[in-house]
Short mmCIF file of C-alpha atoms in Angstrom, two decimals:
data_model
loop_
_atom_site.label_atom_id
_atom_site.label_comp_id
_atom_site.label_asym_id
_atom_site.label_seq_id
_atom_site.Cartn_x
_atom_site.Cartn_y
_atom_site.Cartn_z
CA MET A 220 -80.58 -31.42 44.38
CA THR A 221 -80.97 -28.12 44.32
CA HIS A 222 -78.33 -25.31 45.47
CA ARG A 223 -78.26 -21.75 45.66
CA GLU A 224 -75.71 -18.77 46.44
CA VAL A 225 -76.05 -17.48 49.88
CA VAL A 226 -74.98 -13.63 49.13
CA ARG A 227 -75.05 -11.07 51.88
CA GLY A 228 -73.66 -7.28 51.04
CA GLY A 229 -73.24 -8.31 47.49
CA LYS A 230 -70.59 -10.76 48.39
CA LEU A 231 -70.94 -14.46 48.56
CA CYS A 232 -71.18 -16.42 51.97
CA GLY A 233 -72.18 -19.41 51.35
CA LEU A 234 -74.19 -21.96 49.67
CA TYR A 235 -77.70 -23.52 50.85
CA PHE A 236 -78.39 -27.28 49.47
CA CYS A 237 -81.44 -29.06 49.10
CA LEU A 238 -81.72 -32.60 48.75
CA HIS A 239 -85.65 -33.25 47.45
CA GLY A 240 -86.67 -37.30 48.02
CA PRO A 241 -89.66 -39.09 48.30
CA ARG A 242 -93.07 -38.08 49.22
CA SER A 243 -91.70 -34.63 49.26
CA VAL A 244 -88.89 -35.19 52.24
CA LYS A 245 -86.24 -32.17 51.88
CA LEU A 246 -82.98 -32.38 53.14
CA THR A 247 -81.26 -29.39 53.50
CA ALA A 248 -77.61 -28.21 54.36
CA ILE A 249 -76.02 -24.37 54.54
CA CYS A 250 -72.33 -23.80 54.07
CA ASP A 251 -71.38 -20.95 55.95
CA PHE A 252 -68.18 -19.49 54.54
CA THR A 253 -68.16 -16.80 57.23
CA LYS A 254 -68.18 -19.11 59.89
CA SER A 255 -66.41 -21.92 58.03
CA LEU A 256 -69.52 -24.30 59.20
CA ILE A 257 -71.69 -26.91 57.39
CA ILE A 258 -75.08 -27.20 59.28
CA TYR A 259 -77.61 -30.24 58.33
CA TYR A 260 -81.26 -29.97 58.59
CA GLY A 261 -83.56 -32.71 59.09
CA SER A 262 -86.70 -33.12 57.14
CA ASP A 263 -88.53 -31.44 60.11
CA GLY A 264 -86.27 -28.37 59.51
CA ILE A 265 -84.64 -29.14 62.70
CA ARG A 266 -80.83 -28.37 62.86
CA ARG A 267 -79.07 -31.56 63.20
CA GLU A 268 -75.69 -31.33 63.01
CA SER A 269 -72.83 -28.96 62.39
CA VAL A 270 -69.31 -29.36 61.22
CA LYS A 271 -66.30 -26.98 61.06
CA LEU A 272 -64.62 -26.86 57.91
CA THR A 273 -60.66 -26.14 58.39
CA ALA A 274 -59.83 -22.17 57.16
CA LYS A 275 -58.06 -23.80 53.89
CA THR A 276 -61.15 -25.57 52.95
CA SER A 277 -63.64 -23.04 53.20
CA LYS A 278 -61.04 -20.48 50.88
CA SER A 279 -60.54 -23.42 48.60
CA LEU A 280 -64.37 -23.96 48.36
CA GLN A 281 -65.15 -19.83 47.94
CA SER A 282 -62.31 -19.69 45.25
CA GLN A 283 -63.66 -22.32 42.77
CA LEU A 284 -66.42 -21.01 43.05
CA LEU A 285 -66.08 -18.02 42.00
CA ALA A 286 -63.97 -19.42 39.04
CA ALA A 287 -66.80 -21.21 37.70
#
């Protein structure tokens, strides 16, 4: 699994996750802090599902990342 910080205008605005499976299968997700949303993508790159985060959870994730 790999992950990267998504930065816009010099500020952290999200996280990108990629799960590397067998036979070059990749499943990805993006956690968007500005919209408080997690977007899941299938191995074909098509958006599969979106989950709305609470504002408290989004702020907590951001503060933990900035502290690390």
